[in-house]
Amino acid sequence: VVELSPEQGLIRIEPDKVRADQAARFLDGQVEVRRIGTSTRLTRSPLDEDSPAAARGPDGAIHVAYVAYQRGTPIDTEAVLTGDFSTLVTTGHGDQLFLATLNGPRWSEPVAVTAGGLDVQRPTVAVGPNGHSWVTWSQNVDDRWNLYQRRLPAGRDAESDIKSLTDNEGADVSV
C-alpha cells in the first residue's frame, strides 16, 4: 500500500488493484493513478539517458522528463602508464534535461529543457490543466545544489526562463 498525504487529503493506493485499462481516481479526480508498461524505449541517441519522470496531462498525453549525459574525452591509458596524467581530467562532458511527450501512438521529438554541460539530477514533471509541463530538477552550480524549474507549453519548445526555486547553503537534491 502506498499512502500520500497532500494538503487536499490522504490518498491510499493499493498497486495490485490498479488496472492498466482504467485509471483509479482520488480526491475528486484531482489525482489519477494508472498502471503502465514497465519499459518502452524513448530515444535512440548516443547519450547516456536516465532518471525519467512521467506525468499524464489532461488530454491523456504522457510527458517524460529525463537526464541525458554526454560523455567527455576518454582516458588515454597508454599515456597514463608513461606518466602523462592530463587525460584523467575529462572535458566536454555533462548533463542536459529533455522532455518528450507520448500523445497517441507516437513520441514527440525531445525538447531541451536546459543547455548541455550541466550537473543535474532527479528531474520531476507535472502537467497543468492547460497541458503545460512544469519540469523541476536539482542542479549543482558553484558547488551548491539547488532546485530549478521551467515551464514548457504543450507541444512547443521551452518558453519560460529557468527559475531558481531555492538558494540555500545545504544541498537541495530532493524535488
PDB file of C-alpha atoms in Angstrom:
ATOM      1  CA  VAL A   1       0.000   0.000   0.000  1.00  0.00           C
ATOM      2  CA  VAL A   2       1.241   3.465  -0.931  1.00  0.00           C
ATOM      3  CA  GLU A   3      -0.044   6.406   1.080  1.00  0.00           C
ATOM      4  CA  LEU A   4       0.354  10.034   0.024  1.00  0.00           C
ATOM      5  CA  SER A   5      -0.638  13.000   2.152  1.00  0.00           C
ATOM      6  CA  PRO A   6      -1.020  16.135   0.021  1.00  0.00           C
ATOM      7  CA  GLU A   7      -2.750  19.151   1.547  1.00  0.00           C
ATOM      8  CA  GLN A   8      -6.015  18.110  -0.125  1.00  0.00           C
ATOM      9  CA  GLY A   9      -6.241  14.847   1.889  1.00  0.00           C
ATOM     10  CA  LEU A  10      -4.959  11.293   2.260  1.00  0.00           C
ATOM     11  CA  ILE A  11      -4.524   9.088  -0.806  1.00  0.00           C
ATOM     12  CA  ARG A  12      -4.270   5.316  -0.216  1.00  0.00           C
ATOM     13  CA  ILE A  13      -3.177   3.358  -3.313  1.00  0.00           C
ATOM     14  CA  GLU A  14      -3.207  -0.423  -3.472  1.00  0.00           C
ATOM     15  CA  PRO A  15      -0.948  -1.155  -6.506  1.00  0.00           C
ATOM     16  CA  ASP A  16      -2.319  -4.662  -7.075  1.00  0.00           C
ATOM     17  CA  LYS A  17      -5.784  -3.155  -7.570  1.00  0.00           C
ATOM     18  CA  VAL A  18      -4.722  -0.519 -10.122  1.00  0.00           C
ATOM     19  CA  ARG A  19      -5.651  -1.632 -13.643  1.00  0.00           C
ATOM     20  CA  ALA A  20      -3.962  -0.828 -16.940  1.00  0.00           C
ATOM     21  CA  ASP A  21      -7.211  -0.162 -18.776  1.00  0.00           C
ATOM     22  CA  GLN A  22      -8.837   2.112 -16.220  1.00  0.00           C
ATOM     23  CA  ALA A  23      -7.454   4.925 -14.081  1.00  0.00           C
ATOM     24  CA  ALA A  24      -8.006   4.949 -10.337  1.00  0.00           C
ATOM     25  CA  ARG A  25      -9.072   8.434  -9.298  1.00  0.00           C
ATOM     26  CA  PHE A  26      -8.581  10.093  -5.942  1.00  0.00           C
ATOM     27  CA  LEU A  27      -9.502  13.432  -4.358  1.00  0.00           C
ATOM     28  CA  ASP A  28     -12.486  14.040  -6.622  1.00  0.00           C
ATOM     29  CA  GLY A  29     -10.465  13.345  -9.766  1.00  0.00           C
ATOM     30  CA  GLN A  30      -7.536  15.635  -8.923  1.00  0.00           C
ATOM     31  CA  VAL A  31      -5.165  12.636  -8.793  1.00  0.00           C
ATOM     32  CA  GLU A  32      -5.143   9.795 -11.297  1.00  0.00           C
ATOM     33  CA  VAL A  33      -3.175   6.543 -10.989  1.00  0.00           C
ATOM     34  CA  ARG A  34      -2.832   4.182 -13.918  1.00  0.00           C
ATOM     35  CA  ARG A  35      -0.711   1.072 -14.476  1.00  0.00           C
ATOM     36  CA  ILE A  36       1.614   1.479 -17.455  1.00  0.00           C
ATOM     37  CA  GLY A  37       4.108  -0.818 -19.153  1.00  0.00           C
ATOM     38  CA  THR A  38       7.427  -1.285 -17.398  1.00  0.00           C
ATOM     39  CA  SER A  39       9.695  -0.391 -20.289  1.00  0.00           C
ATOM     40  CA  THR A  40       9.465   1.500 -23.528  1.00  0.00           C
ATOM     41  CA  ARG A  41      12.415   2.797 -25.495  1.00  0.00           C
ATOM     42  CA  LEU A  42      12.031   6.579 -25.753  1.00  0.00           C
ATOM     43  CA  THR A  43      15.195   7.662 -27.532  1.00  0.00           C
ATOM     44  CA  ARG A  44      17.805   6.497 -29.997  1.00  0.00           C
ATOM     45  CA  SER A  45      20.578   8.934 -29.118  1.00  0.00           C
ATOM     46  CA  PRO A  46      24.204   8.073 -28.293  1.00  0.00           C
ATOM     47  CA  LEU A  47      23.896   9.864 -24.929  1.00  0.00           C
ATOM     48  CA  ASP A  48      23.530   8.073 -21.584  1.00  0.00           C
ATOM     49  CA  GLU A  49      19.901   8.760 -20.670  1.00  0.00           C
ATOM     50  CA  ASP A  50      18.379   8.036 -17.288  1.00  0.00           C
ATOM     51  CA  SER A  51      16.293   9.292 -14.368  1.00  0.00           C
ATOM     52  CA  PRO A  52      12.953   9.507 -16.200  1.00  0.00           C
ATOM     53  CA  ALA A  53       9.946  11.087 -14.506  1.00  0.00           C
ATOM     54  CA  ALA A  54       6.465  10.973 -16.052  1.00  0.00           C
ATOM     55  CA  ALA A  55       3.105  12.700 -15.672  1.00  0.00           C
ATOM     56  CA  ARG A  56      -0.164  12.339 -17.580  1.00  0.00           C
ATOM     57  CA  GLY A  57      -1.719  15.516 -18.952  1.00  0.00           C
ATOM     58  CA  PRO A  58      -5.431  16.372 -19.042  1.00  0.00           C
ATOM     59  CA  ASP A  59      -5.629  15.142 -22.649  1.00  0.00           C
ATOM     60  CA  GLY A  60      -4.115  11.750 -21.715  1.00  0.00           C
ATOM     61  CA  ALA A  61      -0.668  12.553 -23.164  1.00  0.00           C
ATOM     62  CA  ILE A  62       2.287  11.301 -21.132  1.00  0.00           C
ATOM     63  CA  HIS A  63       5.070  13.832 -20.511  1.00  0.00           C
ATOM     64  CA  VAL A  64       8.510  12.406 -19.629  1.00  0.00           C
ATOM     65  CA  ALA A  65      11.441  14.464 -18.352  1.00  0.00           C
ATOM     66  CA  TYR A  66      14.869  12.802 -18.297  1.00  0.00           C
ATOM     67  CA  VAL A  67      18.588  13.448 -17.935  1.00  0.00           C
ATOM     68  CA  ALA A  68      20.926  12.930 -20.907  1.00  0.00           C
ATOM     69  CA  TYR A  69      24.639  12.651 -20.112  1.00  0.00           C
ATOM     70  CA  GLN A  70      27.263  13.492 -22.729  1.00  0.00           C
ATOM     71  CA  ARG A  71      30.464  11.563 -22.104  1.00  0.00           C
ATOM     72  CA  GLY A  72      33.653  13.569 -22.182  1.00  0.00           C
ATOM     73  CA  THR A  73      37.107  12.909 -23.524  1.00  0.00           C
ATOM     74  CA  PRO A  74      38.290   9.342 -22.905  1.00  0.00           C
ATOM     75  CA  ILE A  75      41.168   8.447 -20.616  1.00  0.00           C
ATOM     76  CA  ASP A  76      44.310   7.530 -22.551  1.00  0.00           C
ATOM     77  CA  THR A  77      45.546   4.505 -20.594  1.00  0.00           C
ATOM     78  CA  GLU A  78      48.804   4.308 -22.537  1.00  0.00           C
ATOM     79  CA  ALA A  79      49.626   7.927 -21.739  1.00  0.00           C
ATOM     80  CA  VAL A  80      48.828   7.411 -18.052  1.00  0.00           C
ATOM     81  CA  LEU A  81      51.199   4.412 -17.923  1.00  0.00           C
ATOM     82  CA  THR A  82      54.001   6.675 -19.202  1.00  0.00           C
ATOM     83  CA  GLY A  83      53.298   9.311 -16.537  1.00  0.00           C
ATOM     84  CA  ASP A  84      51.119  11.677 -18.586  1.00  0.00           C
ATOM     85  CA  PHE A  85      48.020  12.201 -16.435  1.00  0.00           C
ATOM     86  CA  SER A  86      46.477  15.006 -18.489  1.00  0.00           C
ATOM     87  CA  THR A  87      43.663  12.811 -19.842  1.00  0.00           C
ATOM     88  CA  LEU A  88      42.453  11.937 -16.324  1.00  0.00           C
ATOM     89  CA  VAL A  89      40.651  15.291 -16.289  1.00  0.00           C
ATOM     90  CA  THR A  90      37.648  14.728 -18.519  1.00  0.00           C
ATOM     91  CA  THR A  91      36.435  17.628 -20.659  1.00  0.00           C
ATOM     92  CA  GLY A  92      33.349  18.117 -22.802  1.00  0.00           C
ATOM     93  CA  HIS A  93      31.030  16.158 -20.526  1.00  0.00           C
ATOM     94  CA  GLY A  94      27.834  16.996 -18.677  1.00  0.00           C
ATOM     95  CA  ASP A  95      24.099  16.608 -18.286  1.00  0.00           C
ATOM     96  CA  GLN A  96      21.153  18.088 -20.134  1.00  0.00           C
ATOM     97  CA  LEU A  97      17.443  17.794 -19.365  1.00  0.00           C
ATOM     98  CA  PHE A  98      14.920  16.883 -22.049  1.00  0.00           C
ATOM     99  CA  LEU A  99      11.148  16.492 -22.225  1.00  0.00           C
ATOM    100  CA  ALA A 100       9.327  14.130 -24.589  1.00  0.00           C
ATOM    101  CA  THR A 101       5.576  13.584 -24.912  1.00  0.00           C
ATOM    102  CA  LEU A 102       3.613  10.487 -25.878  1.00  0.00           C
ATOM    103  CA  ASN A 103       0.343  11.587 -27.447  1.00  0.00           C
ATOM    104  CA  GLY A 104      -1.384   8.614 -29.030  1.00  0.00           C
ATOM    105  CA  PRO A 105       0.982   6.037 -30.527  1.00  0.00           C
ATOM    106  CA  ARG A 106       3.951   8.353 -31.176  1.00  0.00           C
ATOM    107  CA  TRP A 107       6.581  10.113 -29.104  1.00  0.00           C
ATOM    108  CA  SER A 108       7.431  13.740 -29.827  1.00  0.00           C
ATOM    109  CA  GLU A 109      10.961  14.786 -30.601  1.00  0.00           C
ATOM    110  CA  PRO A 110      12.676  15.571 -27.286  1.00  0.00           C
ATOM    111  CA  VAL A 111      12.654  19.256 -26.327  1.00  0.00           C
ATOM    112  CA  ALA A 112      15.696  20.667 -24.497  1.00  0.00           C
ATOM    113  CA  VAL A 113      14.709  21.916 -21.060  1.00  0.00           C
ATOM    114  CA  THR A 114      18.249  23.063 -20.213  1.00  0.00           C
ATOM    115  CA  ALA A 115      21.513  23.670 -22.007  1.00  0.00           C
ATOM    116  CA  GLY A 116      24.088  20.870 -22.057  1.00  0.00           C
ATOM    117  CA  GLY A 117      27.230  20.518 -19.982  1.00  0.00           C
ATOM    118  CA  LEU A 118      25.458  20.878 -16.622  1.00  0.00           C
ATOM    119  CA  ASP A 119      25.449  18.804 -13.428  1.00  0.00           C
ATOM    120  CA  VAL A 120      21.780  17.937 -12.828  1.00  0.00           C
ATOM    121  CA  GLN A 121      19.818  15.151 -11.203  1.00  0.00           C
ATOM    122  CA  ARG A 122      16.376  13.943 -10.152  1.00  0.00           C
ATOM    123  CA  PRO A 123      14.032  15.692 -12.591  1.00  0.00           C
ATOM    124  CA  THR A 124      10.302  15.682 -11.968  1.00  0.00           C
ATOM    125  CA  VAL A 125       7.464  16.740 -14.233  1.00  0.00           C
ATOM    126  CA  ALA A 126       3.930  17.934 -13.577  1.00  0.00           C
ATOM    127  CA  VAL A 127       1.297  18.872 -16.155  1.00  0.00           C
ATOM    128  CA  GLY A 128      -1.238  21.617 -15.573  1.00  0.00           C
ATOM    129  CA  PRO A 129      -4.858  21.647 -16.754  1.00  0.00           C
ATOM    130  CA  ASN A 130      -3.815  23.628 -19.858  1.00  0.00           C
ATOM    131  CA  GLY A 131      -1.303  20.925 -20.883  1.00  0.00           C
ATOM    132  CA  HIS A 132       1.776  22.955 -19.964  1.00  0.00           C
ATOM    133  CA  SER A 133       4.599  20.927 -18.438  1.00  0.00           C
ATOM    134  CA  TRP A 134       6.488  22.081 -15.361  1.00  0.00           C
ATOM    135  CA  VAL A 135       9.914  20.444 -15.084  1.00  0.00           C
ATOM    136  CA  THR A 136      11.745  20.742 -11.759  1.00  0.00           C
ATOM    137  CA  TRP A 137      15.237  19.424 -11.016  1.00  0.00           C
ATOM    138  CA  SER A 138      18.277  19.705  -8.757  1.00  0.00           C
ATOM    139  CA  GLN A 139      21.364  21.374 -10.245  1.00  0.00           C
ATOM    140  CA  ASN A 140      24.908  21.893  -8.995  1.00  0.00           C
ATOM    141  CA  VAL A 141      26.086  25.453  -9.622  1.00  0.00           C
ATOM    142  CA  ASP A 142      29.305  26.651  -7.968  1.00  0.00           C
ATOM    143  CA  ASP A 143      29.381  23.546  -5.727  1.00  0.00           C
ATOM    144  CA  ARG A 144      25.857  24.216  -4.402  1.00  0.00           C
ATOM    145  CA  TRP A 145      22.879  22.018  -5.213  1.00  0.00           C
ATOM    146  CA  ASN A 146      19.627  23.952  -5.605  1.00  0.00           C
ATOM    147  CA  LEU A 147      16.230  23.375  -7.208  1.00  0.00           C
ATOM    148  CA  TYR A 148      15.291  24.886 -10.557  1.00  0.00           C
ATOM    149  CA  GLN A 149      12.133  24.887 -12.673  1.00  0.00           C
ATOM    150  CA  ARG A 150      10.999  25.654 -16.208  1.00  0.00           C
ATOM    151  CA  ARG A 151       7.554  25.739 -17.832  1.00  0.00           C
ATOM    152  CA  LEU A 152       7.120  24.272 -21.299  1.00  0.00           C
ATOM    153  CA  PRO A 153       3.890  24.918 -23.216  1.00  0.00           C
ATOM    154  CA  ALA A 154       2.147  21.893 -24.700  1.00  0.00           C
ATOM    155  CA  GLY A 155       3.853  20.841 -27.935  1.00  0.00           C
ATOM    156  CA  ARG A 156       6.381  23.700 -28.032  1.00  0.00           C
ATOM    157  CA  ASP A 157       9.955  24.441 -27.062  1.00  0.00           C
ATOM    158  CA  ALA A 158      10.802  25.915 -23.679  1.00  0.00           C
ATOM    159  CA  GLU A 159       9.085  29.256 -23.280  1.00  0.00           C
ATOM    160  CA  SER A 160       9.796  30.434 -19.771  1.00  0.00           C
ATOM    161  CA  ASP A 161      13.141  31.307 -18.286  1.00  0.00           C
ATOM    162  CA  ILE A 162      14.687  28.856 -15.859  1.00  0.00           C
ATOM    163  CA  LYS A 163      13.610  29.825 -12.360  1.00  0.00           C
ATOM    164  CA  SER A 164      15.697  29.168  -9.244  1.00  0.00           C
ATOM    165  CA  LEU A 165      13.431  27.791  -6.506  1.00  0.00           C
ATOM    166  CA  THR A 166      15.998  27.564  -3.713  1.00  0.00           C
ATOM    167  CA  ASP A 167      19.240  29.271  -2.759  1.00  0.00           C
ATOM    168  CA  ASN A 168      20.379  27.528   0.412  1.00  0.00           C
ATOM    169  CA  GLU A 169      23.739  26.637   1.901  1.00  0.00           C
ATOM    170  CA  GLY A 170      22.762  22.961   2.126  1.00  0.00           C
ATOM    171  CA  ALA A 171      22.201  20.534  -0.709  1.00  0.00           C
ATOM    172  CA  ASP A 172      18.686  20.731  -2.188  1.00  0.00           C
ATOM    173  CA  VAL A 173      18.535  17.491  -4.128  1.00  0.00           C
ATOM    174  CA  SER A 174      15.046  16.183  -3.420  1.00  0.00           C
ATOM    175  CA  VAL A 175      12.266  17.539  -5.574  1.00  0.00           C
TER     176      VAL A 175
END
